[in-house]
Structure formats: C-alpha cells, structure tokens
Coordinates of C-alpha atoms and ligand atoms in Angstrom, one line a residue:
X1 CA 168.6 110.9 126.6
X2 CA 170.5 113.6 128.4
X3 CA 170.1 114.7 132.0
X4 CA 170.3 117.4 132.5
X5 CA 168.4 118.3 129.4
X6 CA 170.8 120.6 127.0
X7 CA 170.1 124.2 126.2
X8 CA 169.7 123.1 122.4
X9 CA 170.0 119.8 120.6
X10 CA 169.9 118.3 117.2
X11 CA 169.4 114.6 116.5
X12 CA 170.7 113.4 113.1
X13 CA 170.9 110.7 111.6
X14 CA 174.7 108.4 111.8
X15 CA 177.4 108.7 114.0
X16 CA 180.5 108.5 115.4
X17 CA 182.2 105.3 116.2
X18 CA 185.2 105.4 118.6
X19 CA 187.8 103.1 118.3
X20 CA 191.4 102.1 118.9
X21 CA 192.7 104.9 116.4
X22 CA 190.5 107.7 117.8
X23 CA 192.2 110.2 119.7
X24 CA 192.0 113.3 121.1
X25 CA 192.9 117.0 121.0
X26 CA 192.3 118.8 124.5
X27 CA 193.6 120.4 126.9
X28 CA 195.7 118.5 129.1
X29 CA 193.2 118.0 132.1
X30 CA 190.2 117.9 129.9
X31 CA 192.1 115.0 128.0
X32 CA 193.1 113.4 131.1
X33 CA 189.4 113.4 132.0
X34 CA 188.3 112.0 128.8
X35 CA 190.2 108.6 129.0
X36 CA 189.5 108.4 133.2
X37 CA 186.0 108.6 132.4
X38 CA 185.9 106.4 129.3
X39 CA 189.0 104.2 129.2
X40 CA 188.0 102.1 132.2
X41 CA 185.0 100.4 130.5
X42 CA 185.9 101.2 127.0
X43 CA 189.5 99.4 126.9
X44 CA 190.1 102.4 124.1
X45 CA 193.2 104.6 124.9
X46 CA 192.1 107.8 123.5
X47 CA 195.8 108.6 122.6
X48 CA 196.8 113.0 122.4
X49 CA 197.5 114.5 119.4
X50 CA 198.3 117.7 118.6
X51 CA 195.5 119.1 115.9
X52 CA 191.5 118.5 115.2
X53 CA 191.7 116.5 112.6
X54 CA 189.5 113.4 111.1
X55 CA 188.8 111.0 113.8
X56 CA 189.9 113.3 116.6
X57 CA 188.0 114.2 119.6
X58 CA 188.9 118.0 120.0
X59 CA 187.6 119.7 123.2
X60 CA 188.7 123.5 122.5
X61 CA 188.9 126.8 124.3
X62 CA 187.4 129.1 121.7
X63 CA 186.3 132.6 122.6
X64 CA 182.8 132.7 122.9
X65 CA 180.7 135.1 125.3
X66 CA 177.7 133.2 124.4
X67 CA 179.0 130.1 126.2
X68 CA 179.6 132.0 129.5
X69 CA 181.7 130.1 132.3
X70 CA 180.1 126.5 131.9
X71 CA 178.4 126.9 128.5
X72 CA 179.9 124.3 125.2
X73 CA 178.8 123.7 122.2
X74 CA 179.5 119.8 120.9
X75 CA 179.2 118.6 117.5
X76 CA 179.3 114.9 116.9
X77 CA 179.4 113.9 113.1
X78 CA 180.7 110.7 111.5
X79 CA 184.3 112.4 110.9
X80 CA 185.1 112.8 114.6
X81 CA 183.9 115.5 117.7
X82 CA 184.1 118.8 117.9
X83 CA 183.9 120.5 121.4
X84 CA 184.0 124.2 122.4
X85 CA 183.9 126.2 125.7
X86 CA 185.0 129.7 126.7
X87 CA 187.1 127.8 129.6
X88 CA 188.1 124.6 130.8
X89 CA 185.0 123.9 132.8
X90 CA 182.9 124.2 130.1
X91 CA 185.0 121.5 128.5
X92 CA 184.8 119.1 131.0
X93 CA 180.6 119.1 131.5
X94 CA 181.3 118.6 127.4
X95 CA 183.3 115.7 128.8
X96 CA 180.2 114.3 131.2
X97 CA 178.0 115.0 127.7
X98 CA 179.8 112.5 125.6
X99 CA 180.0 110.1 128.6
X100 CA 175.9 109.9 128.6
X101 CA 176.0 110.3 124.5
X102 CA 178.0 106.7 124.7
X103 CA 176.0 103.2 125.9
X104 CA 175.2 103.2 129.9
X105 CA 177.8 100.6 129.7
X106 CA 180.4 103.2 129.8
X107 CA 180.2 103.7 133.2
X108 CA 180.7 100.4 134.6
X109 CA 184.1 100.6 136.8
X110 CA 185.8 97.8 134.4
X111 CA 186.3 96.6 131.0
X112 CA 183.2 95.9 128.9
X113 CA 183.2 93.7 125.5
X114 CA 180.5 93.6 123.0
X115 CA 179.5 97.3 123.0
X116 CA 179.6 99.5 120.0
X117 CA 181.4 102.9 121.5
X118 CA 179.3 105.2 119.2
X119 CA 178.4 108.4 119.6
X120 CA 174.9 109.8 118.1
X121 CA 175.5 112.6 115.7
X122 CA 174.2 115.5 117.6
X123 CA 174.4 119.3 117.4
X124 CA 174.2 120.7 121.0
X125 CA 174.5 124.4 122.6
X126 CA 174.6 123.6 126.5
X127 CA 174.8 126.9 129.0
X128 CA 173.5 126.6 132.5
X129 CA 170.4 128.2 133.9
X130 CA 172.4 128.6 137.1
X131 CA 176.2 129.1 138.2
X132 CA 175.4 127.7 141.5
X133 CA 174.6 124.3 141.6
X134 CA 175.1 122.5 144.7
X135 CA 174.9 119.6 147.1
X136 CA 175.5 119.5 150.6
X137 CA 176.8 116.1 152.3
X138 CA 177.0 116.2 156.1
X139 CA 179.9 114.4 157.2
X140 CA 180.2 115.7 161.0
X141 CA 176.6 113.7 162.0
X142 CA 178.2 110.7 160.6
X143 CA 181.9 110.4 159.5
X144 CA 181.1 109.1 156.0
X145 CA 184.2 107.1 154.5
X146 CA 186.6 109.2 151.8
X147 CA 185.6 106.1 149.4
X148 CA 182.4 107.5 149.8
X149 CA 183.1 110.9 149.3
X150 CA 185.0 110.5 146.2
X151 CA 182.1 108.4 144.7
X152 CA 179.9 111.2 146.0
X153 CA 181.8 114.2 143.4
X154 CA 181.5 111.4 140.3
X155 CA 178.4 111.4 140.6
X156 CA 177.8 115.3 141.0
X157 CA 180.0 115.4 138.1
X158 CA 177.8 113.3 136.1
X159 CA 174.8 115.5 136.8
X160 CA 176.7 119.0 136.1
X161 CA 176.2 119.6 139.4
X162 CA 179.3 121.9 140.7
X163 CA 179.9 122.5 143.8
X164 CA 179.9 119.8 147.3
X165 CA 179.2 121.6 150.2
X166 CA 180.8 119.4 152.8
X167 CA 179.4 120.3 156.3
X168 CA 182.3 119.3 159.0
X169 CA 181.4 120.2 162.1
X170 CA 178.5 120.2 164.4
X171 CA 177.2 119.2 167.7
X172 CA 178.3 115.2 167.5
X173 CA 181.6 115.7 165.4
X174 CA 184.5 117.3 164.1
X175 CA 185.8 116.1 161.6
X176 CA 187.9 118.5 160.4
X177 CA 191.9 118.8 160.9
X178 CA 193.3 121.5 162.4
X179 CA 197.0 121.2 163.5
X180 CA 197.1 124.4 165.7
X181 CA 194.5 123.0 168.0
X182 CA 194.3 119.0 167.6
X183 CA 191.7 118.4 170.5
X184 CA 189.2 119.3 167.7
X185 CA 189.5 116.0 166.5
X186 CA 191.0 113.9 169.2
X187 CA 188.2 114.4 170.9
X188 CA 185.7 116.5 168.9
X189 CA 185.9 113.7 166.6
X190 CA 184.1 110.8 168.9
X191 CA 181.2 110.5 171.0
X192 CA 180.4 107.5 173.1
X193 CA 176.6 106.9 171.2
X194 CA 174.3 108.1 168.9
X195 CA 170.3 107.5 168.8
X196 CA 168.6 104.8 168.4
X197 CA 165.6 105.2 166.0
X198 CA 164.3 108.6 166.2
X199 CA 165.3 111.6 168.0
X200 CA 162.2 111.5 169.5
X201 CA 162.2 107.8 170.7
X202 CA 164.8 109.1 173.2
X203 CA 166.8 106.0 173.0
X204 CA 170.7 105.7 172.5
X205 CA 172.3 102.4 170.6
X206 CA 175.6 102.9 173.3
X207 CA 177.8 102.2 170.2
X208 CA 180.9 104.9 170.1
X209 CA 181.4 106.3 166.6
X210 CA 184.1 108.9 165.5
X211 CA 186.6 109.8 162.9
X212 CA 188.0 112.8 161.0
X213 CA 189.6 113.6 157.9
X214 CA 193.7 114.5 157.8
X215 CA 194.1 118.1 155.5
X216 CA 196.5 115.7 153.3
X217 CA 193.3 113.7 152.4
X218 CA 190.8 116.2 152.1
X219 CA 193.2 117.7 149.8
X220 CA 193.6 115.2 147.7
X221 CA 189.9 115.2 147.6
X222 CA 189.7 118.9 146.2
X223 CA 192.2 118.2 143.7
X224 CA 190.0 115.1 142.5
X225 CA 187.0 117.5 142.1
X226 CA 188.4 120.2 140.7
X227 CA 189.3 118.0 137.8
X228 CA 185.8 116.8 137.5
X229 CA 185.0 120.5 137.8
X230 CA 183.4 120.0 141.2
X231 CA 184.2 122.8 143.8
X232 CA 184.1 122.0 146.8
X233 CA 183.0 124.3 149.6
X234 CA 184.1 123.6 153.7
X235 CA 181.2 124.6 156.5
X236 CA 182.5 124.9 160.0
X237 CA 179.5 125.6 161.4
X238 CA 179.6 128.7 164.2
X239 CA 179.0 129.8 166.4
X240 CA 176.3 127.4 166.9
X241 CA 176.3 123.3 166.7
X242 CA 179.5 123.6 167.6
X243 CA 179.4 121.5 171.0
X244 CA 182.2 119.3 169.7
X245 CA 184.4 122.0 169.3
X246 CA 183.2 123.1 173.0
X247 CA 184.0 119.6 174.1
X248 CA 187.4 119.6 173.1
X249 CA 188.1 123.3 174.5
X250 CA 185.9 124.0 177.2
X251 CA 187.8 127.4 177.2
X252 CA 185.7 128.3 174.0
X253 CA 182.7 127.8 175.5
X254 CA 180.5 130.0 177.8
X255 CA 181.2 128.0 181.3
X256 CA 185.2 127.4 180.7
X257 CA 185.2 125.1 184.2
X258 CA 182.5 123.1 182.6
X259 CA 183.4 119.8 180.8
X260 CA 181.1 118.7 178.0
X261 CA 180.5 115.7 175.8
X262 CA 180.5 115.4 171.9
X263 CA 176.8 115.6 171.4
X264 CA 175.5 111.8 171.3
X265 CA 171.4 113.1 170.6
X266 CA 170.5 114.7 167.2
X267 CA 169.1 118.5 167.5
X268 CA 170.4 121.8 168.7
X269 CA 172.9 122.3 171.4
X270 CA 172.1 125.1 173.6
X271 CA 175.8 125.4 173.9
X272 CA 177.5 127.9 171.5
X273 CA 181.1 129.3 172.1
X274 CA 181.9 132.5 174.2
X275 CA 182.4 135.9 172.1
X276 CA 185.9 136.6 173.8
X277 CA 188.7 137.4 172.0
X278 CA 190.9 134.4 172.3
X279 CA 187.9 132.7 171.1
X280 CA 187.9 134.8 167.8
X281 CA 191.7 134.7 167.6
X282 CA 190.9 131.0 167.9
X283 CA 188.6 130.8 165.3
X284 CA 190.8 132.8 163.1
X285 CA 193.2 130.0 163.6
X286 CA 190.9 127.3 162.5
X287 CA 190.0 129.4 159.1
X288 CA 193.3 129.7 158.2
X289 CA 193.9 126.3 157.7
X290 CA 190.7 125.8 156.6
X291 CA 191.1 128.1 153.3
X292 CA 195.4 126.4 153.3
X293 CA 193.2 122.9 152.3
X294 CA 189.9 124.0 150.6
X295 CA 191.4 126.4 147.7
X296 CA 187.5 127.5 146.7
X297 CA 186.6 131.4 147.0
X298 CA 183.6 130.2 149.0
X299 CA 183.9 129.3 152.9
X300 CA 180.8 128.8 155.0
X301 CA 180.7 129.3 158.7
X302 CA 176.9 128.3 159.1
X303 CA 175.0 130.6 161.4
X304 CA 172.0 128.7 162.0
X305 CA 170.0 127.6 164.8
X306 CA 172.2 129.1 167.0
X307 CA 170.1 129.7 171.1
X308 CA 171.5 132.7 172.6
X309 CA 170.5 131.4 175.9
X310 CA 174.2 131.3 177.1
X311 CA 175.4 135.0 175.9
X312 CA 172.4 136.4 177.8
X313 CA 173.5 134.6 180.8
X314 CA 177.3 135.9 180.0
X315 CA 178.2 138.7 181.8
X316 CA 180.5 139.2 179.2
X317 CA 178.7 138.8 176.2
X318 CA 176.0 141.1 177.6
X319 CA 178.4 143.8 177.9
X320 CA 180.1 143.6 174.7
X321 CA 176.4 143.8 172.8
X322 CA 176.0 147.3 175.0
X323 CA 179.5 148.5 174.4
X324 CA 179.0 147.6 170.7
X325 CA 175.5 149.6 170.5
X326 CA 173.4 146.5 170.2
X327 CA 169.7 146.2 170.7
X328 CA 169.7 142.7 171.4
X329 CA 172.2 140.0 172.5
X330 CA 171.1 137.9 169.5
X331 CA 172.9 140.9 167.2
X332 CA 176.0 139.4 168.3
X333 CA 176.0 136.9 166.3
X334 CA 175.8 138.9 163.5
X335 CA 179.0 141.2 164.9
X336 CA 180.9 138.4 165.3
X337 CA 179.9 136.7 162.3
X338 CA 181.1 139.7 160.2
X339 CA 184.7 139.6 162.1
X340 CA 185.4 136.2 160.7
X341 CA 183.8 137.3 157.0
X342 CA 186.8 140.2 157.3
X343 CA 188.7 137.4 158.4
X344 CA 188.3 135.5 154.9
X345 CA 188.1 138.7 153.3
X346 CA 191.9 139.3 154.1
X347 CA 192.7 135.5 152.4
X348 CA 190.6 136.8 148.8
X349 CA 187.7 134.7 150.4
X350 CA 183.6 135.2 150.5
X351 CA 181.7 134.2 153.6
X352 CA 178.8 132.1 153.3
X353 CA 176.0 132.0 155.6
X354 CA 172.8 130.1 156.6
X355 CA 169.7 132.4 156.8
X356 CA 169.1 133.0 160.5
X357 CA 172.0 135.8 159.7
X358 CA 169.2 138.1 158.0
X359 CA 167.6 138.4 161.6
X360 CA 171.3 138.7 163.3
X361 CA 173.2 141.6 160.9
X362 CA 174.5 139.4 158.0
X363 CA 178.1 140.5 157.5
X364 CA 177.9 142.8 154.2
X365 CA 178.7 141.0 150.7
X366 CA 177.8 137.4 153.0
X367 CA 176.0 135.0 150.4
X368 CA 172.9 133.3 151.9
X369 CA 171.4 130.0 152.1
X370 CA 168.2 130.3 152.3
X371 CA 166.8 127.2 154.2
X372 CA 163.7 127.8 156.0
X373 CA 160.9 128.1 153.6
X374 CA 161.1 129.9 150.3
X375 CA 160.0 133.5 151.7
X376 CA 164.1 133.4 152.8
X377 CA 164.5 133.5 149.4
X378 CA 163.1 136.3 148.8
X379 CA 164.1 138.3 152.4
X380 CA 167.8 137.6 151.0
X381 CA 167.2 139.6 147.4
X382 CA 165.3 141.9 149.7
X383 CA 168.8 142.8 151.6
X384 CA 171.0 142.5 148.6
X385 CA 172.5 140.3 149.3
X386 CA 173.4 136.9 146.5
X387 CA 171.5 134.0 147.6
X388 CA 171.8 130.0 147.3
X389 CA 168.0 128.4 147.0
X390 CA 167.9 125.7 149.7
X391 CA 164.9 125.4 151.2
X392 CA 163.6 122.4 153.3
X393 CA 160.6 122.8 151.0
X394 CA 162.2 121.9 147.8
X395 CA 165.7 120.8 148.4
X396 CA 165.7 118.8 152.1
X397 CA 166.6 115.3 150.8
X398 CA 166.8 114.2 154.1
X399 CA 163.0 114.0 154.6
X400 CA 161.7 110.8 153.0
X401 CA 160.3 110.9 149.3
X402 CA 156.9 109.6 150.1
X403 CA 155.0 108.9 153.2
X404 CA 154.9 105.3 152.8
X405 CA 155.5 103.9 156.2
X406 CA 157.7 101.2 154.5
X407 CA 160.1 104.5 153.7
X408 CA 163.7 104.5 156.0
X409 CA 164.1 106.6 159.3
X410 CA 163.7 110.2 158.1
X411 CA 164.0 113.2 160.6
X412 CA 161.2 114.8 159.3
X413 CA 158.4 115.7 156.2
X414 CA 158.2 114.3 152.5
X415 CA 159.6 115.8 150.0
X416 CA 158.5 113.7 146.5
X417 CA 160.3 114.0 143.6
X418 CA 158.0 115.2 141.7
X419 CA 157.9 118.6 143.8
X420 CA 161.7 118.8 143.7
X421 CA 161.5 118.8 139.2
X422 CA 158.7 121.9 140.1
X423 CA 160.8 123.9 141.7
X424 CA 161.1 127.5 140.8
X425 CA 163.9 129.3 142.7
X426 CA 163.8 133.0 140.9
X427 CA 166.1 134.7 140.6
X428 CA 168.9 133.4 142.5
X429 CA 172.5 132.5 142.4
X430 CA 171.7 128.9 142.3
X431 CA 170.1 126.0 143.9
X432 CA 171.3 122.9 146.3
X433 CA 170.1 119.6 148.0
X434 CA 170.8 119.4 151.4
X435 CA 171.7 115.9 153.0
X436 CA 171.3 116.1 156.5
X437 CA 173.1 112.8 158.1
X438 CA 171.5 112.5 160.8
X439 CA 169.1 109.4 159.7
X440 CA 171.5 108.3 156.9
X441 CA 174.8 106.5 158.8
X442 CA 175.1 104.5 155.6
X443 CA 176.2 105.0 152.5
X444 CA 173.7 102.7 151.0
X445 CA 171.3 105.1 152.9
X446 CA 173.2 108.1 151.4
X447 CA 172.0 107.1 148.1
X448 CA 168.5 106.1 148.7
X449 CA 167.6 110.1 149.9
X450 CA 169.9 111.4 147.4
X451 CA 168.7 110.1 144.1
X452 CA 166.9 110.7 142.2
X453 CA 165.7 114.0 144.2
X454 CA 169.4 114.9 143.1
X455 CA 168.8 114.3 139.5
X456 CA 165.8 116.1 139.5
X457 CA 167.3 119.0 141.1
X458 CA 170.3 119.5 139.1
X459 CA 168.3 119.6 135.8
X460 CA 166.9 122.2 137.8
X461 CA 169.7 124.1 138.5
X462 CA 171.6 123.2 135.1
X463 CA 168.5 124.0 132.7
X464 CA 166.2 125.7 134.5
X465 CA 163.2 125.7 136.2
X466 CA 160.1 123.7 134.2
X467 CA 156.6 125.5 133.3
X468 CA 154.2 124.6 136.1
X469 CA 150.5 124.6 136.0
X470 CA 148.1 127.3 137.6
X471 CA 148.4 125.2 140.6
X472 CA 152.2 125.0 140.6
X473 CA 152.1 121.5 138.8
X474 CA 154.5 119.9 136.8
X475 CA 152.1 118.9 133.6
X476 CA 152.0 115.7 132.5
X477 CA 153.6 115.9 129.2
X478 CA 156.7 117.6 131.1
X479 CA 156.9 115.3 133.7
X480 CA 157.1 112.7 131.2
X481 CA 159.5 113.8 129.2
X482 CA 161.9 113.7 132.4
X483 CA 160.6 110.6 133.3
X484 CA 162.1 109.2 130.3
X485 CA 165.3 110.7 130.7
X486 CA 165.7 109.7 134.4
X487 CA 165.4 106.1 133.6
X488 CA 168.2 106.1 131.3
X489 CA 169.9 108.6 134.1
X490 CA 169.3 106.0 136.6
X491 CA 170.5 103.2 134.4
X492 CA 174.1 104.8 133.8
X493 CA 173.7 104.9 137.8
X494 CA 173.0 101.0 138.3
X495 CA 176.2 101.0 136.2
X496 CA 178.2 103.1 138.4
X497 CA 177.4 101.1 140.9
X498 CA 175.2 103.9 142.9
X499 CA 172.1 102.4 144.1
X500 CA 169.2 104.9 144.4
X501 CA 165.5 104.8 145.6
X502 CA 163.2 103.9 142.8
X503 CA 160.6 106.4 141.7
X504 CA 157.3 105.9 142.6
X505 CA 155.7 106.9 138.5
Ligands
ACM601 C1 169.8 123.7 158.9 O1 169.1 122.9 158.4 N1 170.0 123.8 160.2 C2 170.6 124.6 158.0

C-alpha cells in the first residue's frame, strides 16, 4: 500500500480511527504539516496539545542513530500514533506515511464526507536507501507557471522524494531574477518563437513566449518546500546554454559588438560567455543573489554541453589557457568552473556539476551528475568525487515511455517504466529524473513524462534498488508487487488532481 515501500512493516489487525477529538503532539512545523496535508479533505482539526497521550498523534524527535537524517519509526495502534525521527525531516516523510496510511480520499483538495479516517495499525521502521533523491524540472525551455511549481514539490513530497532541481537558465530563457543586472530577464526572459514539432522538422510556430520568476516568489517557493522537506536546488547553467544571458549582455559574450537573440531552436548554442574578468566578477554577482534566495548548501552551475569553438577563436581565451599552463582550451572550462566553486565556497556553499567537468578539471569537492550513460557513474567514484545518478539511460523522463507512435512529441529514446523500477545506481549519493522541457510546454504534458517513471524512481532512491534477473530484469513477482502499489499510488494522484500517463502492464 505504500510507495515508496518502507524499510520494515507490520500489518495487524484494528486501527486507529481519527476524529474531531484527535489531536496532535509535534513539533510546530511537523504539526502544521499534519493538518495542511489532512485537514483539507478530512474537515478534522487535529488541535495541539502538549503530551502523547491516548488519542494523540505524537510525531517526536527522539535520539536514534539508527534512524539517520530521514529515517522514523511509526506505530499506529487503536490508542493513538506514535511517530519518531532523529530530526524533523524524518518526521515530516512520517507525515507523507500517515497521509497514504489514510483513504486516497485524503488527498482530494476539498472536504470529503462519508469516509472513515482510519489508520491501519501498522509497525513500521522507514530509513532511506539514499540521501539524495531528486528531480529536476526545467523551467528556462518553458517558463512553467509558480501554480505549477508548487503542485510540482507536493507531489515530490508525497513520493519522499527531497530535493527539486529547478534548472533556470539556458539558451531560450532566463528566468531567473537578478537585480544587479536586470537585462537577464528583460530580455533573457523572451524570445520571439519556439519550434514547431521537432527540432528536427526545422519549423518555428512564430508565437513569442517568455517570463521569469521575481526572488520574492521563488522564495516563497523554498520556504513551501522546505516545510514539505523538499530542498530545492537553483542551476544557472554556465558557461554554456547560456545564450540568453549572452543576449541580454553581449559584453559577456565572445564577440561584445555582436547582438544575439534568446535562442528560439532547441539544442546547443555554440555561443558560451567570454572568460574575462568582468565576466567572472559578473557571474559572481549573479551567485550571490542566487544563494540570498535558494538557502540550500547545493548550487549547480551546469557545465555541460558546452562547444569551445569561440574560446579557440578568442585571442584572449587562448592566452589565458597558455598563461594558466593548460593543455587544451577546453581545460578552461574546468579553471573557470572551479573560480565560481571558490566563489560558493566563500557563502558555506557546494558546487554542483554536470559530467562533461570530469573531461574539463572538475573543481575539487564539485558533486557530479552523472548524465551520459551509466559508465559516468562510475568515472565520477573513479575521481573521488560524490556523485548524483542521472543518466539518460535510466532517469531521462523526457524521452517517451514506449515507442508507440501514438506517444506525445519526445526529443528523443524510450525509456519504459519498467527499466526505470530496475535501476541499480551503486554506490552513489543518490539518484534523480531529469525533465527536460523542451517537448513538454504544458503542464498537462509535465505530468504525462513525469509519472509514473517518477514513482518508480523514487522507490528507487527511497528503498533501494530491486534484485534483477541474470539479464538485469525486474522478475515478475517483484514487478508485481510494485505494480500493486503503484495503482493505489496513482489513485491518491487522480485525487490530487495530477494526471499521469497510464502504465502499459
Ligand atoms: C544535459 O542533458 N544536457 C545535462
């Protein structure tokens, strides 16, 4: 019944009914939590009080080095609940527990009548596999609504999934604020068209799209994930798909007299900013209000796909790489990337990285996400350094989930649910879905490549990788065991109100 599926759990027989007496003994955000998730469709007003007691929900910090970070036990008898975690996040994935314990009704957005609120009577010991558990959302292809974004983190939440990597900036869009250099979204922000169909088709739909988020709202934001225990994680990607940034200062580019556009085709810009100083300086701007909004210890300045075309052709780029000793021009990337990583070192931050930086001198300490095939994986551990498991293989959930030609514009591959449950990451610091926006301007399309790939993945990442078969199979009885669970997972979804692309078995 739960997804993910707990560490350890007990059915027994009775329960727990909830009702206009129960209340509850928690921390003050964890209680808070409790009655946002639950009052809504419940009606029931899960008043404080001040000790466990007899029909008392109590979600406890107890010292426990067997729970970890995340980890809680929960024990639901007929005389009330009884919740502890070594800290408050462990509390609050208790919270998402007793949520899925409870009728899928409890997660419709308003009042339901006729449902018994009772919880099973379960014993359960719940630690994570992995403390990184993570999903990307690519806001800079397509400047997704805040509505959206908000429904995005419930969602995660529900799933135990952590962290929302929210990639900002690329090629066709900035959407970021930064008040030191407001061009990035006045005009980094828009671009007159985007495709039509595919890439490849080569055709444009001439419609203008554009937006940006203000700091004040993606604060707000934060603050609403970090009471779900969701963390979320900026990317301005450099120095690479960054062509929107180049439109809105030329000066950072490589050609200063030349004026580009916002990208308006999908793909990778040849154009990357220049090396110079002021363009560092610049950058160093841009982070620091980047780390005043996103409080997380985690800022990614992407890295990847990033043609070094321009530098070779830069005079000055060409002799900064000899003054600096470097082999090759491309080596620069890694210099420069390690100047911002001392950058955020100097705000108490980590630097996080796209893969491509192995090749290019990843800045020391940098975490990797490893994206282009699973050996990355493994060339990370090899260079020490901590590693997030993203590969396109296993966790691109903007390719389509079949190849049924019926299936929506994808930009590339299939990647079926079934290989997303099999997925064995190693030993790793955690795993995440990528969603690419390219193909997905809508939200309903937003949802039909993330679930239930997403669901899949986070059990995953929250109880660890299933036994596969000689030929790296999920077996049957396995995959049927999830199966079961996913359909009740993707019934609390229909009650969210989170639509989702049916699985094919
Ligand atoms: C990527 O897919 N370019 C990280």
């Amino acid at each position: 019944m739960l997804l993910p599926r707990p560490t350890h759990l007990i059915r027994e027989a009775g329960h727990f009914a909830l009702d206009a007496a129960t209340s509850v003994c928690a921390p003050v955000g964890v209680a808070d939590l409790l009655r946002e998730l639950l009052t809504p469709a419940t009606g029931l007003p899960l008043p404080p009080v001040g000790a466990p007691g007899e029909g008392v929900i109590s979600l406890l910090v107890r010292d426990d080095p067997e729970l970890g970070a995340e980890g809680y036990r929960l024990r639901v008898d007929p005389a009330g609940v009884r919740a502890v975690a070594a800290a408050e996040a462990g509390l609050r994935w208790a919270v998402q527990t007793l949520r899925q314990l409870l009728p899928e009704q409890v997660y419709a957005a308003g009042p339901v009548t006729g449902v018994p609120w009772r919880l099973p009577m379960v014993e359960i010991v719940d630690v994570p596999a992995y403390p990184w558990r993570g999903s990307l959302l690519d806001v800079a292809r397509w400047c997704h609504p805040l509505p959206l974004l908000y429904r995005y983190v419930d969602v995660l939440a529900m799933h135990k999934l952590n962290t929302l990597h929210l990639h900002l900036t690329d090629d066709q869009g900035w959407r970021f604020e930064v008040r030191r250099y407001p061009r990035l979204t006045e005009v980094g922000g828009f671009r007159v068209a985007s495709p039509a169909g595919h890439l490849r088709d080569g055709r444009s739909d001439g419609v203008p799209h554009g937006g940006w988020y203000r700091q004040a709202e993606l604060r707000d934001l934060v603050a609403y994930a970090a009471r779900r225990g969701v963390r979320i994680m900026p990317e301005i990607d450099l120095p690479g798909h960054a062509q929107a940034a180049i439109a809105a200062y030329p000066e950072f580019g490589n050609d200063p007299t030349r004026q580009l556009a916002v990208g308006t085709t999908w793909g990778i810009s040849t154009h990357v900013l220049n090396l110079e100083p002021a363009t560092l300086a610049a950058v160093h701007h841009i982070l620091d209000e980047v780390v005043e909004v996103f409080p997380f210890e985690y800022v990614h300045v992407g890295g990847d796909e990033v043609p070094t075309a321009e530098w070779a052709a830069n005079p000055a780029a060409v002799a900064r790489a000899t003054e600096l000793g470097l082999p090759r021009v491309a080596d620069l990337q890694g210099w420069w990337t390690g100047r911002l990583a001392e950058h955020l070192a100097g705000h108490g931050r980590r630097t996080a990285v796209w893969d491509e930086l192995l090749d290019r001198g990843a800045p020391a300490g940098a975490t990797v996400f490893a994206w282009r095939g699973i050996d990355r994986i493994d060339a990370a551990r090899a260079a020490g350094l901590p590693v997030v498991a993203a590969p396109y293989s296993h966790t691109y959930f903007d390719w389509a989930e079949s190849d049924d030609p019926a299936e929506p514009l994808a930009i590339a591959g299939v990647l079926p649910l079934r290989t997303v449950y099999g997925f064995q990451p190693g030993d790793v610091l955690g795993v995440q879905g990528q969603l690419w926006s390219e193909y997905l301007p809508t939200e309903q399309r937003v949802w039909w490549r993330a679930f239930p790939r997403l669901a899949a993945l986070a059990e995953v990442g929250w109880s660890g990788p299933v036994p596969t078969d000689d030929t790296g199979a999920v077996p049957p009885g396995v995959w049927a065991e999830f199966r079961s669970r996913l359909t009740g997972q993707l019934r609390r979804l229909d009650r969210a109100g989170v639509s989702y692309r049916p699985p094919d078995d």
